[in-house]
């Protein structure tokens, strides 16, 4: 009796049934070599077909009811949707921390439901391959936004680099006590076009016996500009702050200040309503943003960019709030990325490690440099040598063994002649009650002039007393 040809379920090849016995069993495919079950259409009279072998039993995927797969898919989609809404619409630490778990749970459930539904009946090799490729493509599309949305969560679990920085949930961290100025984490949030930078490692200063006076009664203009603005707009106590970085853009008529505050512990974003009673917060990138009004013509914004990071921007140049809001950074960059070569040289090579208070600038107005540099007090007019200073750094260091405070700095001039003139100017100046500084003129490294002096903490604090060179008068 002629028999219809059989089809191999693995490669779809036609297998002739001629010559096969009537007894059921497994037959090999001459094309792919796989074996598949053979069940004859008819059996002899008075005989019964044997029960199917275990290999012929339907798989778990094939035996799953379709409605169960659909229900699992709907629940998983709801889990993903709710997690996304909570992550980007509700500014809460709890929702941000729960988002990765809810999203992953929903994604795994959606994948499982798709497999259960698709393979509820046998599929050809080609269909199965296309389905698997589709799964891979869907994973690739979803992984990138998931990774970006969970950066804070994953960075919180990074190990602390030896001798470096202790990472925080928002990608910055607590500054190491002996780290250089170039490693201050908050620098990564400042605008790249900042040409005047101020760094204050508050936690390290407070560890010094003389440091508390410097912070309780800040007299130096850059130090006072950063700390007073932070306290005014946030109400944070100095003990709650790890470090502060300030960036100023001075290449225009009115400056723009950006202050980044890194705290020891998580703060409550809603707590700033008590300080900013006239400001109504809005949601920006899933985090609270407080618009500020600076009388009479200035504006500002306080953004709760991370669990331990605050970004405060103040401007007087008439820029629109919406324009500034769109320019707020979503993630920190490497601290020195985007800075000019001159500023990188000051922070990396000039300022010594363990300098908790420092100022560095490039191409700033000579009048502003004169207000920052303490040796210009009592000088009528603008000292001529300052007009040719291209870049500079000035730092304050604490010497616990001698209970002294040191003031040190480096100034790069336009040429060697200008450096010699600046050296002579500094050698002829001294600070009241503190004395004259040791000055080193230009050498093989280029037209740099360096100075250093040490003195009693209280006397040096009084000698540094100045106006505020960073804010409009």
C-alpha positions as a printed Julia matrix, in Angstrom:
473×3 Matrix{Float64}:
  0.0     0.0    0.0
  1.34    3.45  -0.94
  1.98    5.74   1.92
  2.06    9.51   1.99
  5.54   10.97   2.49
  6.45   12.2    5.94
  7.84   15.66   6.76
 10.8    16.1    9.12
  9.79   18.62  11.83
 13.4    19.85  12.13
 14.42   20.6    8.53
 11.1    20.16   6.62
 12.62   17.49   4.37
 10.32   14.9    2.77
 10.9    11.38   4.15
  9.41    8.44   2.25
  7.25    6.1    4.33
  7.75    3.2    1.92
  9.28    0.2    3.58
  8.48    1.37   7.11
  6.89   -1.08   9.5
  3.39   -0.57  10.74
  4.62   -0.43  14.33
  5.0     3.08  15.73
  8.46    4.37  16.69
 11.08    6.95  15.73
 12.59    7.19  12.26
 15.73    9.07  11.18
 15.76   11.93   8.69
 18.28   11.28   5.88
 18.91   15.02   5.52
 19.56   16.35   9.05
 20.06   13.06  10.9
 17.48   13.88  13.57
 14.88   11.28  14.59
 11.2    12.04  14.93
  8.15    9.98  16.0
  6.36    7.91  13.4
  2.72    6.96  13.93
  1.11    4.86  11.18
 -2.3     6.01  10.07
 -3.83    2.56  10.4
 -3.17   -0.46  12.57
 -4.11   -4.06  11.95
 -7.46   -5.48  13.05
 -7.6    -6.46  16.64
 -4.49   -4.48  17.54
 -4.24   -1.33  19.55
 -1.64    1.39  19.19
  0.79    1.51  22.07
  0.83    4.58  24.3
  3.01    7.45  23.15
  6.6     7.45  24.33
  7.89   10.18  26.71
  9.64   11.83  23.77
  6.25   12.31  22.1
  4.6    14.0   25.09
  3.82   17.74  24.68
  6.32   20.13  26.27
  5.55   22.52  29.13
  5.29   25.43  26.73
  2.87   23.55  24.49
  0.68   22.5   27.41
  0.34   25.96  28.94
 -3.15   27.45  28.44
 -3.09   30.6   26.31
 -5.14   32.61  28.78
 -2.48   32.15  31.49
  0.2    33.58  29.21
 -2.02   36.57  28.41
 -2.75   37.23  32.08
  0.95   37.08  32.94
  1.73   39.49  30.09
 -0.87   42.0   31.24
  0.37   41.94  34.84
  3.97   42.32  33.71
  3.13   45.26  31.45
  1.33   46.96  34.34
  4.37   46.44  36.56
  6.67   48.05  33.98
  4.28   50.95  33.4
  3.78   51.68  37.1
  7.53   51.56  37.74
  8.17   54.09  34.95
  5.47   56.45  36.23
  6.81   56.29  39.78
 10.4    56.78  38.61
  9.84   59.9   36.49
  6.69   61.44  37.98
  7.23   61.05  41.72
 10.34   62.64  43.28
 10.83   60.23  46.16
 13.78   58.18  47.36
 11.51   55.15  47.94
 10.16   55.13  44.38
 13.62   55.64  42.91
 15.02   52.73  44.89
 12.05   50.45  44.04
 12.14   51.22  40.31
 14.89   48.74  39.28
 13.2    45.82  41.03
  9.72   46.58  39.67
 11.0    47.17  36.15
 13.1    44.0   36.07
 10.28   41.91  37.55
  7.86   43.18  34.92
 10.38   42.69  32.1
 11.07   39.09  33.13
  7.34   38.38  33.41
  6.64   39.91  29.98
  9.38   37.8   28.41
  8.06   34.63  30.03
  4.5    35.35  28.89
  5.68   35.91  25.32
  7.48   32.57  25.27
  4.52   30.73  26.82
  2.11   32.21  24.29
  4.27   31.8   21.19
  5.35   28.21  21.83
  1.94   26.95  22.93
  2.01   25.03  19.64
  4.95   23.67  17.58
  6.8    26.22  15.46
  9.15   25.73  12.53
 12.85   26.34  12.94
 12.68   29.58  10.98
  9.79   30.95  13.04
 11.57   30.06  16.27
 14.76   31.75  15.06
 12.91   34.97  14.13
 11.18   34.97  17.51
 14.48   34.63  19.38
 16.05   37.41  17.28
 13.06   39.6   18.08
 13.6    38.96  21.77
 17.26   39.97  21.45
 16.33   43.19  19.64
 13.73   44.07  22.3
 16.3    43.54  25.05
 18.8    45.79  23.25
 16.2    48.56  22.9
 15.16   48.37  26.57
 18.58   47.97  28.2
 19.93   51.43  27.32
 17.09   53.52  28.85
 17.01   51.16  31.83
 20.75   51.62  32.38
 20.44   55.41  32.17
 17.47   55.47  34.55
 19.25   53.32  37.15
 22.64   55.06  37.13
 22.15   56.44  40.63
 21.05   53.06  41.97
 24.03   51.18  40.45
 26.64   53.8   41.35
 25.59   53.48  45.01
 26.96   49.94  44.99
 30.33   50.68  43.43
 33.3    49.73  45.62
 35.39   52.56  46.99
 38.62   52.95  45.02
 41.68   52.54  47.2
 43.08   55.89  48.17
 40.55   57.68  45.97
 36.94   58.67  46.21
 34.03   57.12  48.08
 31.22   56.89  45.56
 27.76   58.18  46.36
 24.38   57.24  44.81
 24.46   60.15  42.35
 27.85   59.47  40.86
 29.88   62.05  42.77
 31.09   61.08  46.23
 32.91   62.23  49.31
 36.29   63.8   48.59
 39.34   62.04  49.95
 41.22   64.01  52.59
 44.5    63.89  50.66
 43.0    64.12  47.17
 44.18   66.85  44.83
 41.95   69.71  43.76
 41.5    67.99  40.4
 39.76   65.05  42.09
 37.01   67.03  43.82
 33.88   65.12  42.66
 31.54   68.12  42.56
 33.67   69.72  39.81
 32.03   67.31  37.35
 28.7    69.16  37.67
 30.05   72.67  36.94
 29.58   74.2   33.47
 32.51   73.64  31.14
 32.76   77.36  30.34
 33.48   78.31  33.98
 36.78   80.2   34.06
 36.86   80.89  37.81
 36.62   77.91  40.19
 36.4    77.67  43.98
 36.71   74.43  45.93
 36.0    73.96  49.66
 36.41   70.57  51.32
 34.21   71.52  54.27
 34.52   68.18  56.09
 38.33   68.35  56.01
 38.42   71.98  57.19
 36.15   71.18  60.14
 38.58   68.46  61.26
 41.25   71.13  61.81
 41.19   73.09  65.09
 41.68   76.36  63.22
 39.36   75.39  60.41
 36.14   75.94  62.33
 36.9    79.66  62.71
 37.55   79.98  59.0
 34.12   78.54  58.24
 32.14   80.14  61.07
 33.44   83.6   60.2
 34.61   83.42  56.58
 36.47   86.58  55.64
 38.01   85.72  52.28
 35.72   86.75  49.42
 35.62   83.45  47.44
 35.08   81.41  50.61
 32.29   83.67  51.81
 30.6    83.79  48.4
 30.2    80.03  48.25
 29.2    79.32  51.85
 26.81   82.23  52.37
 24.89   81.45  49.17
 24.57   77.8   50.13
 23.26   78.62  53.58
 20.92   81.31  52.26
 19.19   79.15  49.65
 19.31   75.71  51.27
 19.57   76.26  55.02
 22.1    73.39  55.2
 24.47   73.54  58.14
 28.19   73.25  57.46
 28.33   70.03  59.44
 26.01   68.39  56.9
 28.24   69.3   53.92
 31.16   67.27  52.64
 32.43   69.66  49.97
 31.38   72.57  47.78
 32.49   73.54  44.28
 31.72   76.93  42.73
 32.11   77.9   39.09
 31.84   81.42  37.7
 31.59   82.52  34.1
 33.23   85.95  33.98
 33.64   86.38  30.21
 30.55   88.58  30.1
 29.41   91.78  31.75
 27.44   90.08  34.51
 28.7    86.79  35.95
 26.79   83.56  36.35
 27.44   81.39  39.42
 26.97   77.66  39.72
 27.45   76.08  43.15
 27.43   72.31  43.66
 26.94   71.0   47.2
 27.79   67.43  48.16
 26.32   66.37  51.53
 27.37   63.57  53.89
 23.96   61.93  54.05
 20.79   61.98  52.03
 18.74   65.13  52.4
 14.98   65.61  52.09
 14.23   67.55  48.86
 10.91   68.77  50.24
 12.65   70.32  53.26
 13.81   73.31  51.21
 10.22   74.58  51.11
 10.79   75.85  54.66
 13.66   78.04  53.45
 12.24   78.92  50.03
  8.74   79.77  51.18
  8.06   81.9   48.08
  9.23   79.3   45.57
  6.98   76.6   44.17
  8.99   73.53  43.17
  8.54   71.85  39.81
  9.55   68.46  38.49
 12.6    68.34  36.24
 13.92   64.97  35.08
 12.16   63.28  37.98
 13.76   65.57  40.6
 12.58   68.71  42.37
 13.64   72.07  40.93
 13.06   75.31  42.87
 12.94   78.58  40.86
 14.55   81.48  42.76
 14.11   85.24  42.56
 17.11   87.45  43.4
 16.05   91.02  43.97
 16.07   93.29  42.1
 16.97   91.72  38.73
 18.56   88.32  39.3
 17.19   84.8   39.03
 18.27   81.38  40.19
 17.45   77.7   40.39
 18.03   75.09  43.08
 17.97   71.57  41.66
 17.93   68.44  43.8
 20.01   66.59  41.24
 20.79   63.59  43.46
 20.25   62.1   46.89
 23.37   63.88  48.19
 23.98   66.49  45.51
 22.47   69.94  45.08
 23.05   72.27  42.14
 22.48   76.0   42.74
 22.65   78.39  39.78
 22.42   82.19  40.1
 22.46   84.64  37.19
 21.98   88.35  36.52
 22.42   88.41  32.74
 18.73   88.35  31.82
 18.74   84.74  30.64
 15.34   83.06  30.6
 14.63   80.47  33.28
 13.49   77.89  30.71
 16.77   78.25  28.83
 18.82   77.69  31.98
 16.62   74.76  33.03
 17.2    72.94  29.74
 20.96   73.39  30.17
 21.16   71.71  33.58
 23.43   68.64  33.44
 21.83   65.23  33.86
 25.02   63.48  34.97
 28.48   64.51  36.11
 31.4    64.42  33.71
 35.02   63.7   34.72
 36.06   66.64  36.95
 38.6    68.17  34.54
 36.81   67.43  31.28
 36.0    70.6   29.37
 38.28   72.87  31.41
 41.02   74.86  29.69
 44.62   73.54  29.72
 45.65   76.4   32.01
 43.02   75.54  34.64
 43.91   71.83  34.43
 47.55   72.7   35.04
 46.63   74.75  38.12
 44.47   72.02  39.62
 46.59   69.0   38.67
 50.17   70.22  38.96
 50.28   73.45  40.93
 47.97   73.12  43.92
 49.45   70.6   46.38
 47.39   67.68  47.64
 45.51   68.24  50.87
 44.6    71.89  50.14
 40.99   72.07  51.38
 40.28   75.67  50.29
 41.38   76.92  46.89
 40.6    79.3   44.02
 41.75   78.92  40.42
 41.03   81.1   37.44
 41.95   81.91  33.87
 41.49   85.13  31.93
 39.46   86.82  34.65
 39.24   90.63  34.88
 42.27   92.18  36.67
 39.92   93.98  39.08
 38.48   90.64  40.2
 41.96   89.16  40.64
 42.95   92.17  42.7
 39.96   91.59  44.99
 40.9    87.91  45.43
 44.63   88.41  45.95
 45.14   89.74  49.5
 48.4    91.57  48.73
 46.63   94.38  46.87
 45.02   95.93  49.96
 45.91   99.55  50.37
 47.23   99.91  46.82
 45.78  102.86  44.96
 44.43  101.84  41.61
 44.98   98.56  39.84
 48.53   97.19  40.15
 49.96   97.04  36.62
 51.51   93.54  36.92
 48.07   91.98  37.51
 46.89   92.99  34.04
 49.17   90.38  32.46
 48.23   87.42  34.66
 46.78   84.65  32.45
 45.97   81.99  35.06
 46.37   81.55  38.81
 45.62   79.36  41.8
 45.53   80.31  45.47
 45.02   77.86  48.32
 44.67   77.78  52.1
 46.29   74.91  54.02
 46.2    74.0   57.72
 49.24   72.77  59.64
 47.97   71.04  62.77
 51.43   70.32  64.18
 52.25   74.04  64.43
 48.68   75.37  64.66
 49.35   77.55  61.66
 47.54   78.36  58.46
 49.34   78.73  55.16
 48.46   80.81  52.13
 50.09   79.75  48.88
 49.59   80.45  45.22
 50.89   80.45  41.66
 50.35   83.03  38.95
 51.12   82.52  35.25
 52.0    85.7   33.36
 51.91   86.5   29.67
 55.72   86.54  29.39
 58.88   86.43  31.47
 59.13   90.22  31.69
 55.62   90.43  33.17
 56.5    87.63  35.62
 59.58   89.5   36.86
 57.48   92.65  37.4
 54.87   90.64  39.35
 57.6    89.04  41.47
 58.95   92.44  42.47
 55.43   93.65  43.3
 54.7    90.68  45.58
 58.11   90.92  47.3
 57.29   94.48  48.28
 53.96   93.64  49.84
 52.98   92.03  53.18
 49.82   91.15  55.09
 49.0    93.04  58.3
 50.0    91.06  61.42
 51.23   88.19  59.23
 54.19   89.57  57.33
 55.65   89.12  53.87
 55.45   86.02  51.74
 58.27   83.99  50.25
 58.18   84.65  46.53
 59.78   82.58  43.78
 60.12   84.14  40.35
 60.0    82.65  36.85
 62.15   79.62  36.16
 62.48   76.79  33.69
 58.79   75.9   34.01
 57.78   79.17  32.35
 56.59   82.63  33.42
 55.17   81.47  36.75
 55.43   83.35  40.04
 54.77   81.43  43.27
 54.31   82.68  46.83
 53.79   81.14  50.26
 53.41   82.38  53.82
 52.31   80.97  57.16
 50.81   82.63  60.17
 48.47   82.5   63.12
 45.0    81.32  62.0
 43.1    84.24  63.44
 45.59   86.83  62.15
 45.57   85.36  58.68
 41.78   85.17  58.69
 41.61   88.9   59.48
 44.24   89.67  56.85
 42.16   87.88  54.2
 39.11   90.0   54.95
 37.8    91.47  51.74
 34.69   92.27  49.81
 32.91   89.75  47.64
 34.56   89.75  44.19
 32.23   87.1   42.72
 28.81   88.72  43.1
 27.54   91.89  41.38
 27.7    94.95  43.57
